[in-house]
PDB file of C-alpha atoms in Angstrom:
ATOM      1  CA  MET A   1     162.049 111.640 113.429  1.00 79.00           C
ATOM      2  CA  LYS A   2     158.675 110.616 112.016  1.00 91.00           C
ATOM      3  CA  ILE A   3     156.995 111.217 115.387  1.00 94.00           C
ATOM      4  CA  LEU A   4     158.518 114.700 115.673  1.00 96.00           C
ATOM      5  CA  ASN A   5     157.501 115.569 112.114  1.00 95.00           C
ATOM      6  CA  GLU A   6     153.940 114.367 112.718  1.00 96.00           C
ATOM      7  CA  THR A   7     153.800 116.339 115.973  1.00 97.00           C
ATOM      8  CA  LEU A   8     154.905 119.578 114.342  1.00 96.00           C
ATOM      9  CA  LYS A   9     152.622 118.935 111.381  1.00 96.00           C
ATOM     10  CA  TYR A  10     149.595 118.519 113.655  1.00 97.00           C
ATOM     11  CA  ILE A  11     150.465 121.687 115.581  1.00 97.00           C
ATOM     12  CA  SER A  12     150.869 123.730 112.385  1.00 96.00           C
ATOM     13  CA  LYS A  13     147.565 122.468 110.962  1.00 95.00           C
ATOM     14  CA  ASN A  14     145.627 122.974 114.217  1.00 96.00           C
ATOM     15  CA  PHE A  15     147.571 125.824 115.777  1.00 97.00           C
ATOM     16  CA  ILE A  16     144.596 127.986 116.779  1.00 96.00           C
ATOM     17  CA  PHE A  17     142.921 124.984 118.426  1.00 96.00           C
ATOM     18  CA  VAL A  18     145.884 124.007 120.619  1.00 97.00           C
ATOM     19  CA  LEU A  19     146.858 127.629 121.280  1.00 97.00           C
ATOM     20  CA  ALA A  20     143.399 128.408 122.636  1.00 96.00           C
ATOM     21  CA  PHE A  21     143.808 125.747 125.323  1.00 97.00           C
ATOM     22  CA  ALA A  22     147.387 126.729 126.179  1.00 97.00           C
ATOM     23  CA  ILE A  23     146.938 130.469 126.705  1.00 97.00           C
ATOM     24  CA  ILE A  24     144.946 130.518 129.971  1.00 96.00           C
ATOM     25  CA  PRO A  25     147.123 128.182 132.096  1.00 97.00           C
ATOM     26  CA  ALA A  26     150.311 129.638 130.573  1.00 97.00           C
ATOM     27  CA  CYS A  27     149.316 133.218 131.404  1.00 96.00           C
ATOM     28  CA  PHE A  28     148.202 132.323 134.943  1.00 96.00           C
ATOM     29  CA  ILE A  29     151.233 130.192 135.823  1.00 96.00           C
ATOM     30  CA  GLY A  30     153.767 132.336 133.969  1.00 95.00           C
ATOM     31  CA  GLY A  31     152.339 135.598 135.288  1.00 92.00           C
ATOM     32  CA  MET A  32     151.692 134.643 138.915  1.00 90.00           C
ATOM     33  CA  LEU A  33     154.324 131.997 139.665  1.00 92.00           C
ATOM     34  CA  GLN A  34     157.883 130.860 138.970  1.00 89.00           C
ATOM     35  CA  PRO A  35     157.510 127.752 136.782  1.00 93.00           C
ATOM     36  CA  PHE A  36     161.216 127.611 135.900  1.00 94.00           C
ATOM     37  CA  SER A  37     162.642 128.096 139.386  1.00 92.00           C
ATOM     38  CA  ILE A  38     165.395 125.525 138.815  1.00 93.00           C
ATOM     39  CA  LEU A  39     166.604 127.308 135.679  1.00 93.00           C
ATOM     40  CA  SER A  40     166.366 130.676 137.433  1.00 90.00           C
ATOM     41  CA  PHE A  41     168.396 129.330 140.343  1.00 92.00           C
ATOM     42  CA  LEU A  42     171.126 128.005 138.032  1.00 91.00           C
ATOM     43  CA  ILE A  43     171.198 131.277 136.058  1.00 89.00           C
ATOM     44  CA  ASN A  44     171.720 133.309 139.245  1.00 88.00           C
ATOM     45  CA  TYR A  45     173.814 130.680 141.022  1.00 91.00           C
ATOM     46  CA  ASN A  46     177.164 132.227 140.069  1.00 88.00           C
ATOM     47  CA  ASN A  47     176.418 135.226 142.316  1.00 87.00           C
ATOM     48  CA  SER A  48     174.732 133.266 145.128  1.00 86.00           C
ATOM     49  CA  SER A  49     176.251 132.885 148.580  1.00 87.00           C
ATOM     50  CA  ILE A  50     175.164 129.604 150.211  1.00 90.00           C
ATOM     51  CA  SER A  51     175.605 129.561 154.004  1.00 90.00           C
ATOM     52  CA  ASN A  52     173.171 126.775 154.925  1.00 91.00           C
ATOM     53  CA  PHE A  53     170.705 124.293 153.453  1.00 93.00           C
ATOM     54  CA  GLY A  54     167.883 126.796 153.811  1.00 91.00           C
ATOM     55  CA  ASP A  55     169.557 129.142 151.328  1.00 91.00           C
ATOM     56  CA  VAL A  56     169.432 126.441 148.649  1.00 93.00           C
ATOM     57  CA  LEU A  57     165.824 125.576 149.461  1.00 92.00           C
ATOM     58  CA  VAL A  58     164.787 129.208 149.229  1.00 90.00           C
ATOM     59  CA  GLY A  59     166.645 129.541 145.938  1.00 89.00           C
ATOM     60  CA  LEU A  60     164.955 126.497 144.401  1.00 91.00           C
ATOM     61  CA  PHE A  61     161.498 126.778 145.965  1.00 89.00           C
ATOM     62  CA  GLY A  62     161.172 130.442 146.970  1.00 77.00           C
ATOM     63  CA  MET A  63     157.526 129.941 147.931  1.00 70.00           C
ATOM     64  CA  ASN A  64     155.292 131.816 150.356  1.00 81.00           C
ATOM     65  CA  TRP A  65     151.706 131.110 151.340  1.00 84.00           C
ATOM     66  CA  MET A  66     150.298 133.287 148.539  1.00 87.00           C
ATOM     67  CA  GLN A  67     152.291 131.315 145.990  1.00 88.00           C
ATOM     68  CA  VAL A  68     151.049 128.052 147.497  1.00 90.00           C
ATOM     69  CA  ILE A  69     147.451 129.263 147.082  1.00 93.00           C
ATOM     70  CA  ASN A  70     148.189 130.382 143.525  1.00 93.00           C
ATOM     71  CA  TRP A  71     149.727 126.988 142.759  1.00 93.00           C
ATOM     72  CA  VAL A  72     146.541 125.307 143.993  1.00 95.00           C
ATOM     73  CA  PHE A  73     144.431 127.437 141.651  1.00 96.00           C
ATOM     74  CA  ALA A  74     146.942 126.917 138.837  1.00 96.00           C
ATOM     75  CA  SER A  75     146.774 123.143 139.334  1.00 96.00           C
ATOM     76  CA  ILE A  76     142.980 123.173 139.122  1.00 97.00           C
ATOM     77  CA  ILE A  77     143.043 125.274 135.949  1.00 97.00           C
ATOM     78  CA  LEU A  78     145.727 123.095 134.375  1.00 97.00           C
ATOM     79  CA  ILE A  79     143.912 119.835 135.204  1.00 97.00           C
ATOM     80  CA  LEU A  80     140.652 121.111 133.693  1.00 97.00           C
ATOM     81  CA  VAL A  81     142.348 122.467 130.572  1.00 97.00           C
ATOM     82  CA  LEU A  82     144.404 119.309 130.074  1.00 97.00           C
ATOM     83  CA  SER A  83     141.323 117.127 130.513  1.00 97.00           C
ATOM     84  CA  ALA A  84     139.545 119.048 127.765  1.00 97.00           C
ATOM     85  CA  LEU A  85     142.581 119.327 125.466  1.00 97.00           C
ATOM     86  CA  LEU A  86     143.552 115.651 125.708  1.00 97.00           C
ATOM     87  CA  GLY A  87     139.945 114.620 125.135  1.00 97.00           C
ATOM     88  CA  ASN A  88     139.724 116.780 122.026  1.00 97.00           C
ATOM     89  CA  ILE A  89     143.019 115.508 120.615  1.00 97.00           C
ATOM     90  CA  GLU A  90     142.030 111.882 121.225  1.00 96.00           C
ATOM     91  CA  ASN A  91     138.620 112.431 119.614  1.00 95.00           C
ATOM     92  CA  HIS A  92     140.317 114.136 116.668  1.00 96.00           C
ATOM     93  CA  PHE A  93     142.765 111.246 116.231  1.00 96.00           C
ATOM     94  CA  ARG A  94     139.980 108.653 116.500  1.00 93.00           C
ATOM     95  CA  SER A  95     137.294 110.284 114.359  1.00 91.00           C
ATOM     96  CA  GLY A  96     139.148 112.779 112.194  1.00 91.00           C
ATOM     97  CA  LYS A  97     136.890 115.578 113.426  1.00 91.00           C
ATOM     98  CA  LEU A  98     137.331 118.290 116.018  1.00 91.00           C
ATOM     99  CA  ASN A  99     134.358 118.565 118.335  1.00 90.00           C
ATOM    100  CA  LEU A 100     135.050 121.432 120.713  1.00 92.00           C
ATOM    101  CA  ALA A 101     131.410 121.464 121.801  1.00 92.00           C
ATOM    102  CA  SER A 102     132.066 118.213 123.676  1.00 93.00           C
ATOM    103  CA  SER A 103     134.850 119.706 125.808  1.00 95.00           C
ATOM    104  CA  THR A 104     132.695 119.629 128.953  1.00 95.00           C
ATOM    105  CA  GLY A 105     132.082 115.923 128.436  1.00 96.00           C
ATOM    106  CA  PHE A 106     135.801 115.334 127.922  1.00 96.00           C
ATOM    107  CA  ILE A 107     136.506 117.107 131.219  1.00 97.00           C
ATOM    108  CA  ASN A 108     133.989 114.915 133.044  1.00 96.00           C
ATOM    109  CA  ASN A 109     135.514 111.767 131.535  1.00 96.00           C
ATOM    110  CA  ASN A 110     139.180 112.680 131.967  1.00 97.00           C
ATOM    111  CA  VAL A 111     139.441 114.830 135.090  1.00 97.00           C
ATOM    112  CA  LEU A 112     139.897 111.977 137.569  1.00 97.00           C
ATOM    113  CA  ALA A 113     142.700 110.238 135.681  1.00 97.00           C
ATOM    114  CA  THR A 114     144.366 113.571 134.875  1.00 97.00           C
ATOM    115  CA  SER A 115     144.236 114.548 138.563  1.00 97.00           C
ATOM    116  CA  VAL A 116     145.868 111.273 139.659  1.00 97.00           C
ATOM    117  CA  TYR A 117     148.764 111.586 137.214  1.00 97.00           C
ATOM    118  CA  PHE A 118     149.154 115.298 137.919  1.00 97.00           C
ATOM    119  CA  LEU A 119     149.280 114.696 141.676  1.00 97.00           C
ATOM    120  CA  PHE A 120     151.911 111.987 141.196  1.00 97.00           C
ATOM    121  CA  TYR A 121     153.932 114.362 139.006  1.00 97.00           C
ATOM    122  CA  ILE A 122     153.754 117.227 141.509  1.00 96.00           C
ATOM    123  CA  VAL A 123     154.839 115.012 144.422  1.00 96.00           C
ATOM    124  CA  ALA A 124     157.707 113.599 142.330  1.00 97.00           C
ATOM    125  CA  TYR A 125     158.727 117.122 141.274  1.00 96.00           C
ATOM    126  CA  LEU A 126     158.808 118.416 144.854  1.00 95.00           C
ATOM    127  CA  VAL A 127     160.846 115.413 146.017  1.00 96.00           C
ATOM    128  CA  PHE A 128     163.179 115.894 143.054  1.00 97.00           C
ATOM    129  CA  LYS A 129     163.745 119.581 143.895  1.00 95.00           C
ATOM    130  CA  PHE A 130     164.404 118.745 147.552  1.00 96.00           C
ATOM    131  CA  LEU A 131     166.985 116.079 146.614  1.00 96.00           C
ATOM    132  CA  LEU A 132     168.569 118.439 144.087  1.00 96.00           C
ATOM    133  CA  ALA A 133     168.865 121.101 146.794  1.00 95.00           C
ATOM    134  CA  LEU A 134     170.411 118.551 149.161  1.00 95.00           C
ATOM    135  CA  PHE A 135     173.047 117.456 146.636  1.00 94.00           C
ATOM    136  CA  ILE A 136     173.913 121.064 145.748  1.00 94.00           C
ATOM    137  CA  PHE A 137     174.388 121.831 149.453  1.00 94.00           C
ATOM    138  CA  ILE A 138     176.592 118.735 149.853  1.00 94.00           C
ATOM    139  CA  LEU A 139     178.716 119.924 146.924  1.00 92.00           C
ATOM    140  CA  HIS A 140     179.146 123.261 148.702  1.00 91.00           C
ATOM    141  CA  ILE A 141     180.370 121.437 151.800  1.00 92.00           C
ATOM    142  CA  VAL A 142     182.734 119.222 149.784  1.00 91.00           C
ATOM    143  CA  PHE A 143     184.225 122.208 147.944  1.00 90.00           C
ATOM    144  CA  GLY A 144     184.359 124.304 151.125  1.00 84.00           C
ATOM    145  CA  ARG A 145     182.380 127.219 149.734  1.00 84.00           C
ATOM    146  CA  LEU A 146     179.817 127.780 152.525  1.00 89.00           C
ATOM    147  CA  GLY A 147     179.213 131.489 152.942  1.00 88.00           C
ATOM    148  CA  LEU A 148     180.983 132.228 149.671  1.00 87.00           C
ATOM    149  CA  THR A 149     179.984 132.454 146.039  1.00 87.00           C
ATOM    150  CA  PRO A 150     180.766 129.266 144.077  1.00 90.00           C
ATOM    151  CA  SER A 151     184.133 128.727 142.465  1.00 90.00           C
ATOM    152  CA  VAL A 152     184.358 127.986 138.744  1.00 91.00           C
ATOM    153  CA  VAL A 153     184.893 124.278 139.422  1.00 91.00           C
ATOM    154  CA  LEU A 154     181.913 124.107 141.791  1.00 92.00           C
ATOM    155  CA  LEU A 155     179.766 126.016 139.297  1.00 92.00           C
ATOM    156  CA  VAL A 156     180.638 123.510 136.560  1.00 93.00           C
ATOM    157  CA  PHE A 157     179.931 120.550 138.849  1.00 92.00           C
ATOM    158  CA  VAL A 158     176.528 121.925 139.901  1.00 93.00           C
ATOM    159  CA  ILE A 159     175.461 122.686 136.320  1.00 93.00           C
ATOM    160  CA  ILE A 160     176.546 119.252 135.059  1.00 94.00           C
ATOM    161  CA  PHE A 161     174.897 117.457 137.977  1.00 93.00           C
ATOM    162  CA  SER A 162     171.677 119.466 137.617  1.00 95.00           C
ATOM    163  CA  THR A 163     171.548 118.815 133.864  1.00 94.00           C
ATOM    164  CA  VAL A 164     171.934 115.048 134.337  1.00 95.00           C
ATOM    165  CA  ALA A 165     169.345 115.049 137.141  1.00 95.00           C
ATOM    166  CA  LEU A 166     166.866 116.992 134.985  1.00 96.00           C
ATOM    167  CA  ALA A 167     167.374 114.511 132.140  1.00 95.00           C
ATOM    168  CA  PHE A 168     166.401 111.665 134.477  1.00 95.00           C
ATOM    169  CA  PHE A 169     163.364 113.623 135.652  1.00 96.00           C
ATOM    170  CA  ALA A 170     162.410 114.217 132.013  1.00 97.00           C
ATOM    171  CA  MET A 171     162.357 110.440 131.620  1.00 96.00           C
ATOM    172  CA  LEU A 172     159.876 110.168 134.485  1.00 97.00           C
ATOM    173  CA  PHE A 173     157.765 112.880 132.858  1.00 97.00           C
ATOM    174  CA  MET A 174     157.848 110.917 129.576  1.00 97.00           C
ATOM    175  CA  TYR A 175     156.486 107.807 131.289  1.00 97.00           C
ATOM    176  CA  LEU A 176     153.774 109.749 133.113  1.00 97.00           C
ATOM    177  CA  MET A 177     152.750 111.583 129.934  1.00 97.00           C
ATOM    178  CA  LEU A 178     152.297 108.358 127.976  1.00 97.00           C
ATOM    179  CA  GLY A 179     150.809 106.590 131.004  1.00 97.00           C
ATOM    180  CA  LEU A 180     148.071 109.203 131.285  1.00 98.00           C
ATOM    181  CA  ILE A 181     147.259 108.862 127.585  1.00 97.00           C
ATOM    182  CA  ASP A 182     147.161 105.069 127.913  1.00 97.00           C
ATOM    183  CA  THR A 183     144.755 105.368 130.853  1.00 97.00           C
ATOM    184  CA  LEU A 184     142.511 107.793 128.971  1.00 96.00           C
ATOM    185  CA  ASN A 185     142.624 105.656 125.829  1.00 93.00           C
ATOM    186  CA  SER A 186     142.064 102.236 127.442  1.00 91.00           C
ATOM    187  CA  GLY A 187     140.643 102.922 130.888  1.00 91.00           C
ATOM    188  CA  TYR A 188     143.448 100.987 132.603  1.00 93.00           C
ATOM    189  CA  SER A 189     144.662 101.706 136.115  1.00 94.00           C
ATOM    190  CA  PHE A 190     147.782 103.752 136.840  1.00 95.00           C
ATOM    191  CA  ARG A 191     149.872 100.643 137.488  1.00 94.00           C
ATOM    192  CA  THR A 192     148.694  98.787 134.371  1.00 96.00           C
ATOM    193  CA  SER A 193     149.174 101.810 132.115  1.00 96.00           C
ATOM    194  CA  MET A 194     152.683 102.454 133.389  1.00 96.00           C
ATOM    195  CA  SER A 195     153.491  98.795 132.685  1.00 95.00           C
ATOM    196  CA  ASN A 196     152.077  99.149 129.170  1.00 95.00           C
ATOM    197  CA  VAL A 197     154.179 102.257 128.591  1.00 96.00           C
ATOM    198  CA  GLY A 198     157.265 100.321 129.622  1.00 94.00           C
ATOM    199  CA  GLU A 199     156.481  97.778 126.897  1.00 94.00           C
ATOM    200  CA  LEU A 200     155.792 100.482 124.304  1.00 93.00           C
ATOM    201  CA  LEU A 201     159.051 102.289 125.043  1.00 94.00           C
ATOM    202  CA  ARG A 202     161.226  99.201 124.950  1.00 90.00           C
ATOM    203  CA  ASN A 203     164.293 100.042 122.807  1.00 87.00           C
ATOM    204  CA  LYS A 204     162.714 103.390 121.902  1.00 90.00           C
ATOM    205  CA  SER A 205     162.914 105.341 125.150  1.00 92.00           C
ATOM    206  CA  LEU A 206     166.053 107.304 124.191  1.00 94.00           C
ATOM    207  CA  LYS A 207     164.534 108.569 120.935  1.00 94.00           C
ATOM    208  CA  ILE A 208     161.344 109.674 122.683  1.00 96.00           C
ATOM    209  CA  LEU A 209     163.333 111.227 125.544  1.00 96.00           C
ATOM    210  CA  ILE A 210     165.264 113.366 123.062  1.00 96.00           C
ATOM    211  CA  MET A 211     161.944 114.662 121.694  1.00 97.00           C
ATOM    212  CA  VAL A 212     160.768 115.386 125.253  1.00 97.00           C
ATOM    213  CA  ILE A 213     163.918 117.387 126.022  1.00 97.00           C
ATOM    214  CA  LEU A 214     164.098 119.114 122.606  1.00 96.00           C
ATOM    215  CA  PRO A 215     161.838 122.138 123.412  1.00 97.00           C
ATOM    216  CA  PHE A 216     164.277 123.216 126.115  1.00 95.00           C
ATOM    217  CA  CYS A 217     166.725 124.162 123.372  1.00 94.00           C
ATOM    218  CA  LEU A 218     164.359 127.159 123.037  1.00 95.00           C
ATOM    219  CA  VAL A 219     163.089 127.358 126.613  1.00 96.00           C
ATOM    220  CA  ILE A 220     166.513 127.702 128.263  1.00 95.00           C
ATOM    221  CA  PRO A 221     167.795 130.675 126.191  1.00 96.00           C
ATOM    222  CA  ILE A 222     164.416 132.453 126.363  1.00 96.00           C
ATOM    223  CA  VAL A 223     164.211 132.036 130.154  1.00 95.00           C
ATOM    224  CA  MET A 224     167.866 133.087 130.515  1.00 93.00           C
ATOM    225  CA  LEU A 225     167.293 136.252 128.492  1.00 94.00           C
ATOM    226  CA  GLY A 226     164.130 136.991 130.482  1.00 94.00           C
ATOM    227  CA  ASN A 227     165.983 136.693 133.782  1.00 89.00           C
ATOM    228  CA  LEU A 228     168.990 138.700 132.626  1.00 87.00           C
ATOM    229  CA  PHE A 229     167.123 141.562 130.921  1.00 90.00           C
ATOM    230  CA  GLY A 230     164.060 141.950 133.134  1.00 87.00           C
ATOM    231  CA  PHE A 231     161.241 140.371 131.119  1.00 93.00           C
ATOM    232  CA  ALA A 232     161.017 137.094 133.044  1.00 92.00           C
ATOM    233  CA  THR A 233     157.211 137.118 133.163  1.00 95.00           C
ATOM    234  CA  ILE A 234     156.896 137.432 129.383  1.00 96.00           C
ATOM    235  CA  SER A 235     159.535 134.749 128.799  1.00 96.00           C
ATOM    236  CA  ASN A 236     157.750 132.422 131.238  1.00 96.00           C
ATOM    237  CA  ILE A 237     154.409 132.872 129.477  1.00 97.00           C
ATOM    238  CA  VAL A 238     155.875 132.400 125.987  1.00 97.00           C
ATOM    239  CA  THR A 239     157.786 129.255 126.917  1.00 97.00           C
ATOM    240  CA  LEU A 240     154.834 127.762 128.805  1.00 97.00           C
ATOM    241  CA  ILE A 241     152.590 128.291 125.775  1.00 98.00           C
ATOM    242  CA  LEU A 242     155.195 126.432 123.728  1.00 97.00           C
ATOM    243  CA  LEU A 243     155.323 123.527 126.205  1.00 97.00           C
ATOM    244  CA  PHE A 244     151.551 123.294 126.739  1.00 97.00           C
ATOM    245  CA  ILE A 245     151.067 123.108 122.969  1.00 98.00           C
ATOM    246  CA  TYR A 246     153.902 120.683 122.290  1.00 98.00           C
ATOM    247  CA  TYR A 247     153.637 117.986 124.950  1.00 98.00           C
ATOM    248  CA  PRO A 248     149.974 116.925 124.615  1.00 97.00           C
ATOM    249  CA  VAL A 249     150.352 116.578 120.850  1.00 98.00           C
ATOM    250  CA  LEU A 250     153.696 114.815 121.184  1.00 98.00           C
ATOM    251  CA  GLY A 251     152.204 112.427 123.749  1.00 97.00           C
ATOM    252  CA  TYR A 252     149.313 111.345 121.535  1.00 97.00           C
ATOM    253  CA  THR A 253     151.490 111.177 118.430  1.00 97.00           C
ATOM    254  CA  CYS A 254     153.971 108.929 120.259  1.00 97.00           C
ATOM    255  CA  TYR A 255     151.255 106.749 121.748  1.00 97.00           C
ATOM    256  CA  TYR A 256     149.430 106.157 118.472  1.00 96.00           C
ATOM    257  CA  GLU A 257     152.665 105.542 116.568  1.00 95.00           C
ATOM    258  CA  LEU A 258     154.113 103.139 119.147  1.00 95.00           C
ATOM    259  CA  SER A 259     150.793 101.331 119.621  1.00 94.00           C
ATOM    260  CA  GLY A 260     150.137 100.993 115.898  1.00 93.00           C
ATOM    261  CA  ILE A 261     146.689 102.582 116.227  1.00 93.00           C
ATOM    262  CA  THR A 262     145.289 104.113 113.055  1.00 92.00           C
ATOM    263  CA  ARG A 263     144.847 107.872 113.130  1.00 92.00           C
ATOM    264  CA  TYR A 264     141.980 109.454 111.205  1.00 93.00           C
ATOM    265  CA  ASP A 265     142.836 113.133 111.638  1.00 90.00           C
ATOM    266  CA  ASN A 266     145.364 112.976 108.781  1.00 80.00           C
ATOM    267  CA  ILE A 267     143.341 110.765 106.402  1.00 76.00           C
ATOM    268  CA  LYS A 268     141.454 112.558 103.645  1.00 65.00           C
ATOM    269  CA  ASN A 269     137.924 111.482 102.929  1.00 55.00           C
ATOM    270  CA  TYR A 270     137.565 110.773  99.221  1.00 44.00           C
ATOM    271  CA  PHE A 271     133.982 109.573  99.384  1.00 45.00           C
ATOM    272  CA  LYS A 272     131.394 111.836  97.893  1.00 41.00           C
ATOM    273  CA  SER A 273     127.766 111.917  98.912  1.00 38.00           C
TER     274      SER A 273
END
């Protein structure tokens, strides 16, 4: 609870700062792409007729070559913005001062590590979506609903299975988020940082995972309303802004708290010149 409180406190005190970094990637990805394709698929699944595996893949991926190109540009924008944002947050935590003028230097220092973790995340996400599609198709075969809309029982099974699968993927995201911060903070390799994160999260992983999943208590209803009432683009942008603000701050707050590193952004200076 302390970590969540400190995260929300930092966001409220530095809202304009974190919002400025979140707007550009959120508007590009939310406006040009489908960042919540899994949620959209589950929302519309009740009226979907699945005849073959390709129908599930199209429902979950739904990508054409223009979207692939847009995702490439979106990835570049997100990597650059994250490199600058994470550098600024770390500098703020370490020194107690925001130094936005050094953002270019933070990008130069952080872009390689951010790219490695981002690439690993994207590959894992694509594999996860493919396996999710495969299991949904198998459920259709088992329940004998090929070519038909899902029955109530099948619908319940798919939603429960997808929810559990997404929770496990959220755990992977948690490790990657803290691993990236450990690499940026200490300069360790991917393998060493992931090992360090495992030690930091020992007996605490469930509490941190709950905080990772928590924003989706807002994301899911907003995305659902956007899909149902025709403002999906706006709902995507709003929810992405929320996530792009929340996760970087949560990551650094968790890392500093679990590592026992002193933060200087929330310490008042009582010395007078």
